[in-house]
Amino acid sequence: MGLFGKLKPHNPYPSPPEKSHPVFDTALQESLSRPPLRIINSWPSISRDDNCTSPISTTSSNHSHQSIPQRSISAAPSARFVVYPDGSHTHSIKCMGPSRFTTSLHNLTHLLPSKSLKLPSFREKKNAEELKKERTVVNAHLQRPIMDDCCVATKWGTCHQVIGKGTFGIVRVVYKGDHPSSPNDQYAVKEFRRKGSESIDHYIKRLTTEYSLCSHLHHPNVVETFDLLPLNNTCPVFCQVMEYCNGGDLFGLIYDNSQDGLEPAEANCFFKQIMHGVAYLHSMGIAHRDIKPENLLLTAHGIIKISDFGSAASFQVDVDRNKPVLARGLYGSEPYIAPEMFTDPVYDPRAADVWSCGIVYMAMRTGAHPWQVAQPNSDDNYARYLQFRHLVEQERDKAREERRMGQQKTEQERELAILKARESVRKHAKERGLDILEGFGFGAKRIIYRILDPNPQKRITVQLILENDWFKTICCCQPILSKQEEAMVQEG
């Protein structure tokens, strides 16, 4: 472990604080049951990426494609991720049985996999007339025809093994027949149980709101939600039928490789998928507000799926792209929360999502969180990061002033000044132990520096990330939708 501390899942923050929130209610128990990752006590030194430079630049320039570090290809079990000589790669993520699903799919129901924790019993009995009335109200909310006899069992198949347990129910694998003929025949069914003091109106609003949001999302990097139905014809519990992801979540993968983080090529591939998924959500008028490895599910072949929209904020996708999008409330998990969410009464949730994606990338590359919380008075690591940014800005200002004074007359002189400034930043940052991006290639370093800008107005947007030269060169093993295809997905 060296100088690294432990990083672990963190308690989501509710908003407003005095009100109960389903994520917050189970967060403490959940964090106790999940294995810890690391928290950085000293900035890492990463040596698996080449072309290591500081993110300082006074001009825009084209940079050569960063070569993907190649790993030896062998039949050894450790070759879970293989990079081939042509730069392509494959993921071979182990499919999980029910026992591992319990910890990896906690985000679907805020699971409590510890056997020592007792789950609340649900003993409410209702007669047929009451059940019919509830179903009528749910169908009215969803604006769909009444389906008296339709339930999970009759439409989607038999519930089999439990793959997770939570305060509000369980998650089961469902497939038609005795055995699934293919992975496409498998589904994850999440129960929505009422809290003890929850009114029926609030319960129906909660489950229909999340379903209405999720069921309209169709993208390769977003978990598909297919249906919302009663568990059976005699049970007062409604269930959400979703896509089944057999590779666990990104948290588990990072934890398994937390000593050094994921290979740069694999982290970059996942990062590209995540950003395309987030770009799609924002284009649909949805900000996630709780992006973290636990909410990023995986298939066995390395497809990332964004899940858990319990904290999502919806906004109007206006023709005027310059119109501000504002949200309120503190949501998410501490290490991934953008600094403005702690300090500002309103904020742009899209910029907050971008920040969270940057922290996820740091976790993938280092196996650790760069800080516990993005507040300089509460976290020394974050305070050191702000010192690093101040150092970078000082060198940038110095270079700009020299250019303004005419000290850099030729293109060669300007390039030499940039290199000198970068070297100065690297030297002073290393001496003070400030550079959390040390060891990253220039392209990755530059874009993460812009993503983790504490000023949300200056933070790079999702669209600019997609247009970034380095980002475009990332080798992604999964097909990325073109703009035309994404438009067709949105229209569909």
Short mmCIF file of C-alpha atoms in Angstrom, two decimals:
data_model
loop_
_atom_site.label_atom_id
_atom_site.label_comp_id
_atom_site.label_asym_id
_atom_site.label_seq_id
_atom_site.Cartn_x
_atom_site.Cartn_y
_atom_site.Cartn_z
CA MET A 1 0.00 0.00 0.00
CA GLY A 2 2.98 2.34 0.44
CA LEU A 3 1.92 5.89 1.19
CA PHE A 4 -1.65 5.34 0.12
CA GLY A 5 -4.53 5.28 2.52
CA LYS A 6 -7.78 3.40 2.05
CA LEU A 7 -10.50 4.60 -0.27
CA LYS A 8 -14.02 3.40 0.29
CA PRO A 9 -17.57 4.04 -0.85
CA HIS A 10 -18.95 7.17 0.73
CA ASN A 11 -22.28 8.23 2.11
CA PRO A 12 -24.47 10.10 -0.37
CA TYR A 13 -25.71 13.51 0.74
CA PRO A 14 -29.46 14.16 0.82
CA SER A 15 -31.20 17.38 -0.03
CA PRO A 16 -32.75 18.94 1.87
CA PRO A 17 -30.86 17.49 4.87
CA GLU A 18 -33.85 17.29 7.17
CA LYS A 19 -35.82 15.08 4.80
CA SER A 20 -35.39 11.37 4.40
CA HIS A 21 -33.80 10.18 1.18
CA PRO A 22 -33.70 6.55 0.06
CA VAL A 23 -30.03 6.75 -0.86
CA PHE A 24 -29.04 8.44 2.38
CA ASP A 25 -31.09 6.15 4.62
CA THR A 26 -29.02 3.08 3.79
CA ALA A 27 -25.68 4.67 2.94
CA LEU A 28 -23.98 4.07 6.29
CA GLN A 29 -24.92 0.42 6.43
CA GLU A 30 -24.02 0.04 2.78
CA SER A 31 -20.55 1.53 3.23
CA LEU A 32 -19.86 -0.82 6.11
CA SER A 33 -20.63 -3.80 3.90
CA ARG A 34 -18.58 -2.77 0.87
CA PRO A 35 -14.82 -3.45 0.63
CA PRO A 36 -12.62 -0.37 0.97
CA LEU A 37 -10.52 1.16 -1.79
CA ARG A 38 -7.94 3.82 -1.03
CA ILE A 39 -7.61 7.48 -0.16
CA ILE A 40 -4.43 9.22 -1.16
CA ASN A 41 -2.25 10.37 1.73
CA SER A 42 0.47 11.45 -0.67
CA TRP A 43 0.18 12.12 -4.39
CA PRO A 44 0.92 9.09 -6.55
CA SER A 45 3.78 8.62 -8.94
CA ILE A 46 2.49 6.74 -11.95
CA SER A 47 4.97 5.32 -14.41
CA ARG A 48 2.80 3.36 -16.82
CA ASP A 49 2.04 6.25 -19.19
CA ASP A 50 4.57 7.93 -21.44
CA ASN A 51 5.00 11.55 -22.52
CA CYS A 52 4.65 12.87 -18.95
CA THR A 53 4.31 16.64 -18.87
CA SER A 54 2.52 19.34 -16.95
CA PRO A 55 -0.83 20.63 -18.23
CA ILE A 56 0.45 24.13 -18.80
CA SER A 57 0.07 25.57 -22.29
CA THR A 58 -0.31 29.11 -23.53
CA THR A 59 -1.32 28.18 -27.06
CA SER A 60 -3.40 25.51 -28.71
CA SER A 61 -1.29 22.94 -30.53
CA ASN A 62 -1.72 19.53 -32.07
CA HIS A 63 -0.13 16.71 -30.14
CA SER A 64 0.81 13.34 -31.53
CA HIS A 65 -1.36 10.37 -30.72
CA GLN A 66 -0.32 8.96 -27.37
CA SER A 67 0.78 5.40 -27.91
CA ILE A 68 -1.11 2.79 -25.93
CA PRO A 69 1.22 0.90 -23.57
CA GLN A 70 1.36 -2.72 -24.68
CA ARG A 71 1.21 -5.58 -22.26
CA SER A 72 2.64 -9.00 -22.84
CA ILE A 73 -0.01 -11.32 -24.26
CA SER A 74 -0.15 -14.70 -22.62
CA ALA A 75 -2.60 -17.34 -21.56
CA ALA A 76 -2.07 -16.46 -17.93
CA PRO A 77 -5.20 -15.83 -15.85
CA SER A 78 -3.97 -12.27 -15.23
CA ALA A 79 -4.58 -11.40 -18.89
CA ARG A 80 -8.07 -10.13 -18.11
CA PHE A 81 -7.31 -7.10 -20.26
CA VAL A 82 -5.17 -7.58 -23.35
CA VAL A 83 -3.74 -4.94 -25.68
CA TYR A 84 -2.68 -6.21 -29.10
CA PRO A 85 0.21 -4.94 -31.25
CA ASP A 86 -2.16 -2.92 -33.45
CA GLY A 87 -3.42 -0.99 -30.41
CA SER A 88 -6.78 -2.75 -30.18
CA HIS A 89 -7.75 -4.54 -26.99
CA THR A 90 -10.21 -6.91 -25.36
CA HIS A 91 -11.78 -7.04 -21.90
CA SER A 92 -12.51 -10.39 -20.29
CA ILE A 93 -14.40 -9.53 -17.13
CA LYS A 94 -15.45 -12.54 -15.12
CA CYS A 95 -19.19 -13.16 -15.10
CA MET A 96 -20.47 -13.14 -11.56
CA GLY A 97 -22.51 -15.60 -9.63
CA PRO A 98 -25.20 -14.57 -7.15
CA SER A 99 -22.76 -14.11 -4.27
CA ARG A 100 -20.69 -11.46 -6.02
CA PHE A 101 -23.75 -9.79 -7.48
CA THR A 102 -24.82 -8.97 -3.95
CA THR A 103 -21.95 -6.51 -3.58
CA SER A 104 -21.68 -5.29 -7.17
CA LEU A 105 -25.29 -4.41 -7.89
CA HIS A 106 -25.94 -2.59 -4.62
CA ASN A 107 -26.68 0.54 -6.61
CA LEU A 108 -29.88 -0.93 -7.99
CA THR A 109 -31.52 -1.01 -4.56
CA HIS A 110 -28.89 0.47 -2.24
CA LEU A 111 -28.09 -3.06 -1.15
CA LEU A 112 -27.11 -4.29 2.29
CA PRO A 113 -25.18 -7.48 1.53
CA SER A 114 -23.94 -8.02 5.08
CA LYS A 115 -25.63 -11.07 6.53
CA SER A 116 -25.56 -9.51 9.98
CA LEU A 117 -27.92 -6.71 8.92
CA LYS A 118 -31.61 -7.41 9.31
CA LEU A 119 -33.92 -6.36 6.54
CA PRO A 120 -37.22 -4.73 7.45
CA SER A 121 -40.17 -7.02 7.10
CA PHE A 122 -43.04 -6.09 4.83
CA ARG A 123 -46.25 -7.51 6.22
CA GLU A 124 -48.85 -5.17 4.80
CA LYS A 125 -51.89 -7.07 3.57
CA LYS A 126 -54.23 -5.64 0.99
CA ASN A 127 -57.40 -6.93 -0.53
CA ALA A 128 -57.93 -7.30 -4.25
CA GLU A 129 -59.84 -4.05 -4.52
CA GLU A 130 -57.03 -2.01 -2.92
CA LEU A 131 -54.43 -3.65 -5.15
CA LYS A 132 -56.49 -2.91 -8.23
CA LYS A 133 -56.85 0.73 -7.18
CA GLU A 134 -53.08 1.13 -6.75
CA ARG A 135 -52.43 -0.38 -10.16
CA THR A 136 -54.96 1.95 -11.70
CA VAL A 137 -53.21 4.97 -10.17
CA VAL A 138 -49.78 3.76 -11.35
CA ASN A 139 -51.05 3.18 -14.88
CA ALA A 140 -52.65 6.63 -14.88
CA HIS A 141 -49.33 8.22 -13.84
CA LEU A 142 -47.59 6.36 -16.66
CA GLN A 143 -50.41 7.11 -19.11
CA ARG A 144 -50.77 3.51 -20.17
CA PRO A 145 -53.83 1.24 -20.39
CA ILE A 146 -55.00 -0.70 -17.35
CA MET A 147 -53.45 -4.16 -17.16
CA ASP A 148 -55.25 -5.98 -14.36
CA ASP A 149 -53.70 -9.40 -14.81
CA CYS A 150 -50.25 -8.36 -16.01
CA CYS A 151 -47.35 -8.88 -13.59
CA VAL A 152 -43.66 -9.73 -13.67
CA ALA A 153 -44.24 -13.47 -13.63
CA THR A 154 -46.72 -13.52 -16.52
CA LYS A 155 -44.86 -11.08 -18.77
CA TRP A 156 -41.16 -11.50 -18.04
CA GLY A 157 -40.79 -14.97 -16.57
CA THR A 158 -39.92 -16.67 -13.33
CA CYS A 159 -37.91 -14.98 -10.59
CA HIS A 160 -34.84 -17.02 -9.71
CA GLN A 161 -31.87 -16.37 -7.45
CA VAL A 162 -31.63 -13.25 -5.34
CA ILE A 163 -28.70 -11.13 -6.46
CA GLY A 164 -29.12 -8.34 -3.93
CA LYS A 165 -31.05 -7.24 -0.86
CA GLY A 166 -31.92 -3.71 0.16
CA THR A 167 -34.05 -1.70 2.53
CA PHE A 168 -36.81 -1.37 -0.03
CA GLY A 169 -36.71 -4.89 -1.44
CA ILE A 170 -34.54 -7.28 -3.37
CA VAL A 171 -33.10 -7.72 -6.84
CA ARG A 172 -33.60 -11.02 -8.62
CA VAL A 173 -32.49 -12.53 -11.88
CA VAL A 174 -35.48 -13.29 -14.06
CA TYR A 175 -35.62 -15.38 -17.20
CA LYS A 176 -38.26 -17.21 -19.10
CA GLY A 177 -38.36 -20.98 -18.85
CA ASP A 178 -36.16 -23.11 -16.64
CA HIS A 179 -32.89 -21.81 -18.04
CA PRO A 180 -31.97 -18.83 -20.21
CA SER A 181 -31.00 -19.77 -23.76
CA SER A 182 -28.83 -16.64 -24.05
CA PRO A 183 -27.74 -13.69 -21.89
CA ASN A 184 -30.38 -11.60 -23.67
CA ASP A 185 -33.06 -13.71 -21.97
CA GLN A 186 -31.91 -12.57 -18.53
CA TYR A 187 -33.21 -9.52 -16.69
CA ALA A 188 -32.67 -7.85 -13.33
CA VAL A 189 -35.87 -7.17 -11.39
CA LYS A 190 -35.72 -4.54 -8.66
CA GLU A 191 -38.48 -4.34 -6.07
CA PHE A 192 -39.81 -0.98 -4.89
CA ARG A 193 -41.12 -1.51 -1.36
CA ARG A 194 -42.73 1.19 0.71
CA LYS A 195 -40.96 2.60 3.72
CA GLY A 196 -42.75 2.15 7.00
CA SER A 197 -44.03 5.73 7.19
CA GLU A 198 -44.29 6.38 3.47
CA SER A 199 -47.73 7.32 2.16
CA ILE A 200 -49.15 5.49 -0.81
CA ASP A 201 -49.15 8.73 -2.82
CA HIS A 202 -45.45 9.34 -2.16
CA TYR A 203 -44.64 5.70 -2.91
CA ILE A 204 -46.40 5.80 -6.27
CA LYS A 205 -44.80 9.14 -7.16
CA ARG A 206 -41.34 7.82 -6.27
CA LEU A 207 -41.53 4.68 -8.34
CA THR A 208 -43.31 6.23 -11.34
CA THR A 209 -40.99 9.26 -11.47
CA GLU A 210 -37.85 7.15 -11.65
CA TYR A 211 -39.40 4.73 -14.12
CA SER A 212 -40.71 7.52 -16.38
CA LEU A 213 -37.22 8.98 -16.52
CA CYS A 214 -35.33 5.71 -17.06
CA SER A 215 -37.70 4.10 -19.54
CA HIS A 216 -37.08 6.87 -22.10
CA LEU A 217 -33.31 6.36 -22.09
CA HIS A 218 -31.90 4.17 -24.86
CA HIS A 219 -28.14 4.24 -25.30
CA PRO A 220 -25.40 1.57 -25.34
CA ASN A 221 -23.83 3.11 -22.21
CA VAL A 222 -27.01 3.50 -20.15
CA VAL A 223 -28.80 0.63 -18.42
CA GLU A 224 -32.07 -0.18 -20.19
CA THR A 225 -35.25 -0.08 -18.12
CA PHE A 226 -38.04 -2.14 -19.68
CA ASP A 227 -41.07 -2.21 -17.43
CA LEU A 228 -42.76 -1.39 -14.13
CA LEU A 229 -45.19 -4.03 -12.96
CA PRO A 230 -46.54 -5.68 -9.80
CA LEU A 231 -44.48 -8.62 -8.61
CA ASN A 232 -47.55 -10.84 -8.87
CA ASN A 233 -51.32 -10.55 -8.74
CA THR A 234 -51.53 -10.71 -4.94
CA CYS A 235 -48.50 -8.64 -3.87
CA PRO A 236 -48.59 -4.86 -3.22
CA VAL A 237 -44.99 -4.49 -4.40
CA PHE A 238 -44.09 -3.01 -7.77
CA CYS A 239 -40.94 -4.04 -9.64
CA GLN A 240 -38.73 -2.41 -12.22
CA VAL A 241 -37.46 -4.74 -14.95
CA MET A 242 -33.99 -3.78 -16.16
CA GLU A 243 -31.08 -4.89 -18.26
CA TYR A 244 -28.93 -7.57 -16.64
CA CYS A 245 -25.20 -6.67 -16.44
CA ASN A 246 -23.13 -9.75 -15.69
CA GLY A 247 -19.74 -8.09 -15.17
CA GLY A 248 -20.43 -6.35 -11.86
CA ASP A 249 -19.59 -2.68 -11.39
CA LEU A 250 -16.54 -0.52 -11.99
CA PHE A 251 -15.94 -0.21 -8.24
CA GLY A 252 -15.26 -3.93 -7.97
CA LEU A 253 -12.89 -3.85 -10.94
CA ILE A 254 -10.96 -0.90 -9.52
CA TYR A 255 -10.79 -2.55 -6.12
CA ASP A 256 -9.36 -5.73 -7.63
CA ASN A 257 -6.62 -3.60 -9.23
CA SER A 258 -6.35 -0.89 -6.58
CA GLN A 259 -2.61 -1.24 -5.98
CA ASP A 260 -1.75 0.38 -9.31
CA GLY A 261 -5.09 1.20 -10.89
CA LEU A 262 -6.30 -0.03 -14.25
CA GLU A 263 -4.08 -0.08 -17.31
CA PRO A 264 -4.19 3.34 -19.03
CA ALA A 265 -5.67 1.84 -22.20
CA GLU A 266 -8.50 0.20 -20.26
CA ALA A 267 -9.19 3.28 -18.15
CA ASN A 268 -9.28 5.40 -21.31
CA CYS A 269 -11.69 3.01 -23.01
CA PHE A 270 -14.06 3.12 -20.04
CA PHE A 271 -13.69 6.90 -19.79
CA LYS A 272 -14.69 7.33 -23.42
CA GLN A 273 -17.78 5.18 -22.92
CA ILE A 274 -18.75 7.05 -19.74
CA MET A 275 -18.46 10.44 -21.44
CA HIS A 276 -20.59 9.33 -24.39
CA GLY A 277 -23.21 8.03 -21.97
CA VAL A 278 -23.19 11.29 -20.00
CA ALA A 279 -23.35 13.34 -23.21
CA TYR A 280 -26.45 11.38 -24.19
CA LEU A 281 -28.08 11.97 -20.79
CA HIS A 282 -27.44 15.70 -21.01
CA SER A 283 -28.84 15.80 -24.54
CA MET A 284 -32.00 14.23 -23.13
CA GLY A 285 -32.29 16.87 -20.41
CA ILE A 286 -31.02 14.68 -17.57
CA ALA A 287 -28.10 15.23 -15.20
CA HIS A 288 -27.18 12.15 -13.16
CA ARG A 289 -25.67 13.84 -10.06
CA ASP A 290 -24.32 10.60 -8.59
CA ILE A 291 -21.71 9.37 -11.06
CA LYS A 292 -19.30 7.04 -9.29
CA PRO A 293 -17.81 3.59 -9.95
CA GLU A 294 -20.57 1.88 -7.95
CA ASN A 295 -23.14 3.25 -10.41
CA LEU A 296 -21.24 2.20 -13.52
CA LEU A 297 -22.12 -1.39 -14.36
CA LEU A 298 -20.15 -3.66 -16.68
CA THR A 299 -20.78 -6.47 -19.10
CA ALA A 300 -18.30 -9.33 -19.39
CA HIS A 301 -16.95 -7.73 -22.58
CA GLY A 302 -16.28 -4.35 -21.01
CA ILE A 303 -19.33 -2.29 -21.93
CA ILE A 304 -20.02 0.44 -19.36
CA LYS A 305 -23.65 1.03 -18.35
CA ILE A 306 -24.67 4.09 -16.31
CA SER A 307 -27.27 3.14 -13.70
CA ASP A 308 -29.20 4.43 -10.66
CA PHE A 309 -31.11 7.62 -11.45
CA GLY A 310 -32.48 8.18 -7.96
CA SER A 311 -30.58 11.49 -7.64
CA ALA A 312 -31.03 12.66 -11.22
CA ALA A 313 -32.13 16.19 -12.11
CA SER A 314 -34.17 16.86 -15.23
CA PHE A 315 -34.05 20.12 -17.13
CA GLN A 316 -35.53 21.67 -20.24
CA VAL A 317 -33.45 21.06 -23.35
CA ASP A 318 -33.86 24.55 -24.74
CA VAL A 319 -33.08 25.73 -28.23
CA ASP A 320 -30.95 28.44 -26.65
CA ARG A 321 -27.85 26.47 -25.65
CA ASN A 322 -26.52 29.45 -23.71
CA LYS A 323 -29.47 29.44 -21.34
CA PRO A 324 -28.23 28.39 -17.89
CA VAL A 325 -29.36 25.09 -16.42
CA LEU A 326 -29.68 25.29 -12.65
CA ALA A 327 -30.37 22.75 -9.91
CA ARG A 328 -30.48 22.77 -6.13
CA GLY A 329 -29.50 20.35 -3.40
CA LEU A 330 -26.50 18.31 -2.37
CA TYR A 331 -26.52 14.88 -4.00
CA GLY A 332 -23.95 12.20 -4.69
CA SER A 333 -21.05 10.70 -2.75
CA GLU A 334 -18.41 12.88 -1.10
CA PRO A 335 -15.26 12.27 -3.16
CA TYR A 336 -17.19 12.72 -6.42
CA ILE A 337 -19.18 15.85 -5.51
CA ALA A 338 -18.15 19.03 -7.34
CA PRO A 339 -16.99 21.88 -5.06
CA GLU A 340 -19.78 24.26 -6.13
CA MET A 341 -22.42 21.84 -4.84
CA PHE A 342 -21.09 22.43 -1.31
CA THR A 343 -21.04 26.21 -1.57
CA ASP A 344 -23.58 27.47 -4.11
CA PRO A 345 -27.36 27.53 -3.56
CA VAL A 346 -27.86 26.75 -7.26
CA TYR A 347 -25.47 25.14 -9.74
CA ASP A 348 -25.31 23.65 -13.22
CA PRO A 349 -25.77 19.87 -12.71
CA ARG A 350 -24.13 19.16 -16.07
CA ALA A 351 -20.86 20.72 -14.89
CA ALA A 352 -21.16 18.71 -11.67
CA ASP A 353 -21.44 15.50 -13.73
CA VAL A 354 -18.29 16.42 -15.64
CA TRP A 355 -16.38 16.87 -12.36
CA SER A 356 -17.56 13.46 -11.13
CA CYS A 357 -16.36 11.84 -14.36
CA GLY A 358 -12.92 13.32 -13.75
CA ILE A 359 -12.77 11.81 -10.26
CA VAL A 360 -13.87 8.44 -11.68
CA TYR A 361 -10.99 8.64 -14.17
CA MET A 362 -8.55 9.39 -11.36
CA ALA A 363 -9.87 6.39 -9.43
CA MET A 364 -9.43 4.15 -12.48
CA ARG A 365 -5.87 5.31 -13.14
CA THR A 366 -4.59 5.36 -9.55
CA GLY A 367 -6.89 2.97 -7.68
CA ALA A 368 -7.60 5.81 -5.24
CA HIS A 369 -9.56 8.99 -4.67
CA PRO A 370 -7.45 12.14 -4.97
CA TRP A 371 -9.24 13.58 -1.93
CA GLN A 372 -12.05 12.85 0.49
CA VAL A 373 -14.04 16.01 -0.15
CA ALA A 374 -13.51 18.98 -2.49
CA GLN A 375 -13.38 21.58 0.28
CA PRO A 376 -9.99 23.19 1.04
CA ASN A 377 -10.79 23.85 4.70
CA SER A 378 -11.78 20.23 5.27
CA ASP A 379 -9.32 18.29 3.14
CA ASP A 380 -5.55 18.86 2.97
CA ASN A 381 -5.23 16.90 -0.27
CA TYR A 382 -7.73 19.14 -2.01
CA ALA A 383 -6.01 22.22 -0.58
CA ARG A 384 -2.71 20.98 -2.07
CA TYR A 385 -4.44 20.47 -5.41
CA LEU A 386 -5.57 24.10 -5.38
CA GLN A 387 -1.96 25.11 -4.66
CA PHE A 388 -0.90 23.09 -7.70
CA ARG A 389 -3.43 24.89 -9.89
CA HIS A 390 -2.22 28.23 -8.53
CA LEU A 391 1.34 27.27 -9.48
CA VAL A 392 0.24 26.38 -13.01
CA GLU A 393 -1.67 29.63 -13.41
CA GLN A 394 1.34 31.64 -12.21
CA GLU A 395 3.54 30.10 -14.90
CA ARG A 396 0.87 30.64 -17.53
CA ASP A 397 0.53 34.30 -16.58
CA LYS A 398 4.30 34.69 -16.70
CA ALA A 399 4.46 33.17 -20.19
CA ARG A 400 1.62 35.36 -21.42
CA GLU A 401 3.32 38.48 -20.04
CA GLU A 402 6.59 37.59 -21.75
CA ARG A 403 4.74 37.10 -25.03
CA ARG A 404 2.95 40.43 -24.59
CA MET A 405 6.24 42.22 -23.93
CA GLY A 406 7.64 40.83 -27.16
CA GLN A 407 10.23 38.59 -25.55
CA GLN A 408 8.95 35.64 -27.62
CA LYS A 409 9.29 36.83 -31.20
CA THR A 410 9.50 33.60 -33.16
CA GLU A 411 7.49 30.39 -33.08
CA GLN A 412 10.56 28.54 -31.83
CA GLU A 413 10.97 30.99 -28.97
CA ARG A 414 7.31 30.55 -28.01
CA GLU A 415 7.67 26.76 -28.01
CA LEU A 416 10.79 26.99 -25.86
CA ALA A 417 8.96 29.28 -23.42
CA ILE A 418 6.11 26.77 -23.13
CA LEU A 419 8.53 23.91 -22.49
CA LYS A 420 10.34 26.01 -19.90
CA ALA A 421 7.07 26.82 -18.13
CA ARG A 422 6.03 23.16 -18.10
CA GLU A 423 9.37 22.11 -16.68
CA SER A 424 9.14 24.78 -14.00
CA VAL A 425 5.67 23.57 -12.99
CA ARG A 426 6.80 19.96 -12.94
CA LYS A 427 9.86 20.74 -10.84
CA HIS A 428 8.09 22.87 -8.23
CA ALA A 429 5.05 20.60 -8.07
CA LYS A 430 7.27 17.57 -7.49
CA GLU A 431 9.27 19.35 -4.81
CA ARG A 432 6.09 20.27 -2.93
CA GLY A 433 4.25 17.02 -3.64
CA LEU A 434 1.37 18.83 -5.34
CA ASP A 435 0.86 17.20 -8.74
CA ILE A 436 -1.88 14.55 -8.60
CA LEU A 437 -1.55 14.13 -12.38
CA GLU A 438 2.11 13.14 -12.29
CA GLY A 439 2.78 10.24 -14.63
CA PHE A 440 -0.19 10.87 -16.93
CA GLY A 441 0.46 11.44 -20.63
CA PHE A 442 0.07 15.02 -21.83
CA GLY A 443 -3.33 14.48 -23.45
CA ALA A 444 -4.88 12.84 -20.40
CA LYS A 445 -3.23 15.32 -18.06
CA ARG A 446 -4.49 18.33 -19.95
CA ILE A 447 -8.11 17.21 -20.23
CA ILE A 448 -8.38 16.04 -16.59
CA TYR A 449 -6.88 19.35 -15.50
CA ARG A 450 -9.69 21.12 -17.36
CA ILE A 451 -12.32 18.72 -16.03
CA LEU A 452 -11.21 19.26 -12.44
CA ASP A 453 -11.39 23.04 -12.65
CA PRO A 454 -12.94 24.26 -9.37
CA ASN A 455 -14.65 27.06 -11.28
CA PRO A 456 -17.71 25.50 -12.97
CA GLN A 457 -17.92 28.41 -15.44
CA LYS A 458 -14.41 27.58 -16.71
CA ARG A 459 -14.76 23.80 -16.50
CA ILE A 460 -14.69 22.01 -19.83
CA THR A 461 -18.09 20.88 -21.11
CA VAL A 462 -19.06 17.39 -22.23
CA GLN A 463 -19.26 18.53 -25.84
CA LEU A 464 -15.74 19.99 -25.76
CA ILE A 465 -14.47 16.76 -24.21
CA LEU A 466 -15.93 14.78 -27.12
CA GLU A 467 -14.24 17.19 -29.55
CA ASN A 468 -10.87 17.05 -27.77
CA ASP A 469 -8.01 15.78 -29.96
CA TRP A 470 -6.65 13.39 -27.33
CA PHE A 471 -10.12 12.07 -26.50
CA LYS A 472 -10.78 11.31 -30.17
CA THR A 473 -7.64 9.18 -30.37
CA ILE A 474 -8.66 6.93 -27.46
CA CYS A 475 -9.00 3.38 -28.70
CA CYS A 476 -12.45 2.21 -27.58
CA CYS A 477 -13.39 -1.42 -28.19
CA GLN A 478 -17.11 -0.61 -28.13
CA PRO A 479 -18.91 1.01 -31.07
CA ILE A 480 -19.51 4.70 -30.46
CA LEU A 481 -22.66 6.20 -31.91
CA SER A 482 -22.25 8.88 -34.54
CA LYS A 483 -24.11 12.18 -34.10
CA GLN A 484 -26.65 11.01 -36.67
CA GLU A 485 -27.16 7.71 -34.84
CA GLU A 486 -27.49 9.50 -31.49
CA ALA A 487 -30.13 11.78 -33.01
CA MET A 488 -32.04 8.69 -34.19
CA VAL A 489 -31.81 7.18 -30.70
CA GLN A 490 -33.22 10.36 -29.15
CA GLU A 491 -36.07 10.51 -31.66
CA GLY A 492 -36.88 6.83 -31.07
#
